[in-house]
mmCIF file of C-alpha atoms in Angstrom:
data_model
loop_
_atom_site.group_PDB
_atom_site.id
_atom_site.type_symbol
_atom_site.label_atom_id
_atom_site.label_comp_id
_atom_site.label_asym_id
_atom_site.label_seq_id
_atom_site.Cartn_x
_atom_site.Cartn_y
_atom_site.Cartn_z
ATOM 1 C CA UNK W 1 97.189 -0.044 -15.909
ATOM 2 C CA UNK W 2 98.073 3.653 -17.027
ATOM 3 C CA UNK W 3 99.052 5.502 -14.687
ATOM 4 C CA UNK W 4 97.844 9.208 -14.007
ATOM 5 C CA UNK W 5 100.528 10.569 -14.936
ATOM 6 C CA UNK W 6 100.520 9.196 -18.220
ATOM 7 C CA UNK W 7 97.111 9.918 -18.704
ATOM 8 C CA UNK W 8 98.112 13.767 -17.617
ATOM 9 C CA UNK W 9 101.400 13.402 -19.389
ATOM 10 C CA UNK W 10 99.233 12.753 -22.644
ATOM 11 C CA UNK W 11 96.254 15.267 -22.484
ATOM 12 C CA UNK W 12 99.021 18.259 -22.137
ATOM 13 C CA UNK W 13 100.740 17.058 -25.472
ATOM 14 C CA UNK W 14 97.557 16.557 -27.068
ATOM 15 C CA UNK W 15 96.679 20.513 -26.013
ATOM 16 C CA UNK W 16 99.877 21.196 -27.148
ATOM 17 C CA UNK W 17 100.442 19.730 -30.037
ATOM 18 C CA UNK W 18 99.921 21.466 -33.706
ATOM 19 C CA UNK W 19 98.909 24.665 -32.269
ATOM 20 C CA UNK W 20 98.508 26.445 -35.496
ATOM 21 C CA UNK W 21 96.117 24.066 -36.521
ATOM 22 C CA UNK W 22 92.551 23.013 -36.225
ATOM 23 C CA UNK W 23 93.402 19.622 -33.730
ATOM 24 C CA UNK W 24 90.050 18.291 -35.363
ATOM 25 C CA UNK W 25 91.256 17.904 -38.924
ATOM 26 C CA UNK W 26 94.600 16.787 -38.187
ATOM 27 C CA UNK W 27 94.312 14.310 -34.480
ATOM 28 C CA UNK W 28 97.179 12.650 -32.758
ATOM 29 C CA UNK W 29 97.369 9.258 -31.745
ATOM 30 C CA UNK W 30 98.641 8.570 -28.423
ATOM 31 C CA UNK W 31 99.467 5.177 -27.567
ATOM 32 C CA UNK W 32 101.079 3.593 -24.378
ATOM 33 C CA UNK W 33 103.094 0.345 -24.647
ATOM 34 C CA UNK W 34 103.762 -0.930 -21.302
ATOM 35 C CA UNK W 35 107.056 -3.406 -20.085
ATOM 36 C CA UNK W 36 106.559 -4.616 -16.811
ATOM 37 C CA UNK W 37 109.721 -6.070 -16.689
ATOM 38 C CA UNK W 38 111.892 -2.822 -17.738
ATOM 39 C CA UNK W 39 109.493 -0.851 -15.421
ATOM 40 C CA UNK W 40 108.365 1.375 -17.320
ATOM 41 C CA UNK W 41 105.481 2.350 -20.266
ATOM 42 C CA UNK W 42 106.777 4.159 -23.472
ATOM 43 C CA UNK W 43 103.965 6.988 -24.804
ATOM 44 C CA UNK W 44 104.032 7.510 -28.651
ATOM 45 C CA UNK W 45 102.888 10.418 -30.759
ATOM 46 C CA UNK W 46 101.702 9.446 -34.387
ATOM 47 C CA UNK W 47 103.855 6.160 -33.407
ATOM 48 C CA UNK W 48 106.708 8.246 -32.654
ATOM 49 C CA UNK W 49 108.613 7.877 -29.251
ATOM 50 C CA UNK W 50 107.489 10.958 -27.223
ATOM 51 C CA UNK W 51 108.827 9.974 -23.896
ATOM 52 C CA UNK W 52 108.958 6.581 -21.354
ATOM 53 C CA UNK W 53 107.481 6.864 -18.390
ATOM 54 C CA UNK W 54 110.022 4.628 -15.895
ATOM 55 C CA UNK W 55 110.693 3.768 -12.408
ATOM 56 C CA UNK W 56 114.051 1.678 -12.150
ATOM 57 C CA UNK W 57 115.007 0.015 -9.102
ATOM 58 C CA UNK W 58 118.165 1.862 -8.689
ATOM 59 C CA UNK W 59 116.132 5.427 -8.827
ATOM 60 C CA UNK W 60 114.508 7.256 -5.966
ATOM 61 C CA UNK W 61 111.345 8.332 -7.825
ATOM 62 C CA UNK W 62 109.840 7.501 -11.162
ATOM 63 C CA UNK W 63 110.699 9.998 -14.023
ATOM 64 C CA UNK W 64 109.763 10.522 -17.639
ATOM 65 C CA UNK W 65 112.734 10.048 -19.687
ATOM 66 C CA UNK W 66 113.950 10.607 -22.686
ATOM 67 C CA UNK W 67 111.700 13.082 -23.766
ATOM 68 C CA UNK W 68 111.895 13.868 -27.309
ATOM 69 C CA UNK W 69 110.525 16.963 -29.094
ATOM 70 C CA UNK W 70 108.254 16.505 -32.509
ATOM 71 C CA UNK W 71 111.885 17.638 -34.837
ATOM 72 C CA UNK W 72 113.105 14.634 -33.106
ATOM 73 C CA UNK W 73 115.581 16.403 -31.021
ATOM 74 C CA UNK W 74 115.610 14.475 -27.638
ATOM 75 C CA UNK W 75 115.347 17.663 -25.034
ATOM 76 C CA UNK W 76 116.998 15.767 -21.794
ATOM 77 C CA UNK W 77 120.276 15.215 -21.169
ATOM 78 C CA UNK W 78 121.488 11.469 -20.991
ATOM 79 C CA UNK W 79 123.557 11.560 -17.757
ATOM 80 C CA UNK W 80 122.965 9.368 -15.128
ATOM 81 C CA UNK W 81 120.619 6.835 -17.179
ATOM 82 C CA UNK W 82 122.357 6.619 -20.451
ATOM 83 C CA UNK W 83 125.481 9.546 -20.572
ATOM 84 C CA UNK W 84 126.312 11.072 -23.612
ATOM 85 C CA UNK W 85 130.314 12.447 -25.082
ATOM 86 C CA UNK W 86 130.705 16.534 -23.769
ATOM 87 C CA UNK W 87 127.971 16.332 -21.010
ATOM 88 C CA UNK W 88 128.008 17.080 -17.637
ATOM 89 C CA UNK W 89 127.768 14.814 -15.568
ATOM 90 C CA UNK W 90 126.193 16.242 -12.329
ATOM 91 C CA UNK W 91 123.336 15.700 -9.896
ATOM 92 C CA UNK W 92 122.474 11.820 -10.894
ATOM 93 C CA UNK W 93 119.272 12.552 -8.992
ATOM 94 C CA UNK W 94 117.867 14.836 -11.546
ATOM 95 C CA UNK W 95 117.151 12.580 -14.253
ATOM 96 C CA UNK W 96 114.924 13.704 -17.122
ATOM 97 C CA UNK W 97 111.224 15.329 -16.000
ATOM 98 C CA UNK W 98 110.324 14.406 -12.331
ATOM 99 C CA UNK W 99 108.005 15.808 -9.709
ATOM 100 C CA UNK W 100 108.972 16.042 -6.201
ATOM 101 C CA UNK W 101 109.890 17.896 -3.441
ATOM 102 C CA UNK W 102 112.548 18.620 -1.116
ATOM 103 C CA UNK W 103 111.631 18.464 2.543
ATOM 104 C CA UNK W 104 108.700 16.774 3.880
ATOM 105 C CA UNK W 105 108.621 15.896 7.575
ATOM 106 C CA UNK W 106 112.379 15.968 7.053
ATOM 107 C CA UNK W 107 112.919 13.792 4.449
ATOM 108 C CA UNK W 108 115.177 14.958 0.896
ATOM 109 C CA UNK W 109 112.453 13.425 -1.565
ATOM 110 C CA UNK W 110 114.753 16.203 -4.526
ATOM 111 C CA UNK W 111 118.196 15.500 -3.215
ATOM 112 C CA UNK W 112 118.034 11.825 -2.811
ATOM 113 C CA UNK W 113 120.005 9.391 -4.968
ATOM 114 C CA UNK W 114 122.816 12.456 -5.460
ATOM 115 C CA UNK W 115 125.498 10.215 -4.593
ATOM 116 C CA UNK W 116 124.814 8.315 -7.925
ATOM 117 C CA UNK W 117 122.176 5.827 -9.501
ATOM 118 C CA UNK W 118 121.456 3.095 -6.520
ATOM 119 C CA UNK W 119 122.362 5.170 -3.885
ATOM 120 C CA UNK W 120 119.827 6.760 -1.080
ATOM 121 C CA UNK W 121 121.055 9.689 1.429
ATOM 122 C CA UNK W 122 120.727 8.807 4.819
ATOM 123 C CA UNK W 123 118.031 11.416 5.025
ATOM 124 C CA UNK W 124 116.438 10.729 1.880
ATOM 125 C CA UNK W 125 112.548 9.851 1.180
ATOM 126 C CA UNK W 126 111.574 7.435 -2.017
ATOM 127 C CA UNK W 127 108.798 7.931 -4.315
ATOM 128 C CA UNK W 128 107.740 4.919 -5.776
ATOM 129 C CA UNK W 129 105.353 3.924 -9.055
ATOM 130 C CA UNK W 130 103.025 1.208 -7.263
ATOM 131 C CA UNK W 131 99.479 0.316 -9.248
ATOM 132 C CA UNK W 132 96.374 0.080 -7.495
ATOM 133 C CA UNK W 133 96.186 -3.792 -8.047
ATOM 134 C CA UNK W 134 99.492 -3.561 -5.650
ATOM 135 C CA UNK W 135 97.997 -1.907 -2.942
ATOM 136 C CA UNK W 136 94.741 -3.333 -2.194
ATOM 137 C CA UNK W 137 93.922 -6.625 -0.195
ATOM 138 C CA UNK W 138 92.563 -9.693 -1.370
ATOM 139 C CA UNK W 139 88.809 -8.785 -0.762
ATOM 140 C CA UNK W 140 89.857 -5.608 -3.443
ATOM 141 C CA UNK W 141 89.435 -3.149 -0.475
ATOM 142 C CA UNK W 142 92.572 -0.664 0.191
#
């Protein structure tokens, strides 16, 4: 199963994508390749790695990550998932592109994990990547 933020993931590159061209006469192929157990589903442009959609067990939400521009250039930085020589390494919680938010009913869903990959804050709220065949009951209701 895709998830929607795939699916969301992929229309904005497809909108964004060759600009200066008619999309028509020269289309992108999008494809999503999905390991269940690496958690996670890689998107490709053209067959090209665009980015990986991923939600590792020792994260606090799911992120997109690498993400890797059309020149090739790959846009975020490696630390905490897979560091790279000269960079910072700073805020393990904010790992590649993620959505989330800060305080909700006094939970740190932005903060959490800052202590390092595996860790959760004491007052911090998870975000996890569960498919709809995961959540409903036997009878398929849920």
């Amino acid at each position: 199963m895709k998830s929607f933020l795939i699916i969301l993931l992929a229309f904005i590159l497809l909108n964004s994508c060759n600009s200066k061209t008619d999309k028509s006469l020269n289309p992108r192929k999008i494809t999503f390749i999905e390991d269940v157990s690496e958690n996670k589903i890689d998107v490709l442009v053209d067959g090209k790695t665009f980015t990986t959609f991923r939600w590792p067990e020792n994260t606090t939400k799911p992120v997109y990550y690498p993400i890797i521009a059309a020149s090739g250039t790959e846009i975020t930085r490696g630390f905490p998932l897979n560091p790279k020589t000269g960079e910072r390494a700073d805020h393990p919680h904010q790992i590649g592109m993620w959505l989330t938010y800060g305080n909700v009913n006094g939970l740190d869903f932005w903060g959490n994990g800052s202590r390092g990959l595996g860790t959760k804050n004491p007052n911090g709220g998870t975000i996890k990547h569960v498919k709809t065949e995961d959540i409903r009951g036997e009878d398929g209701s849920g």
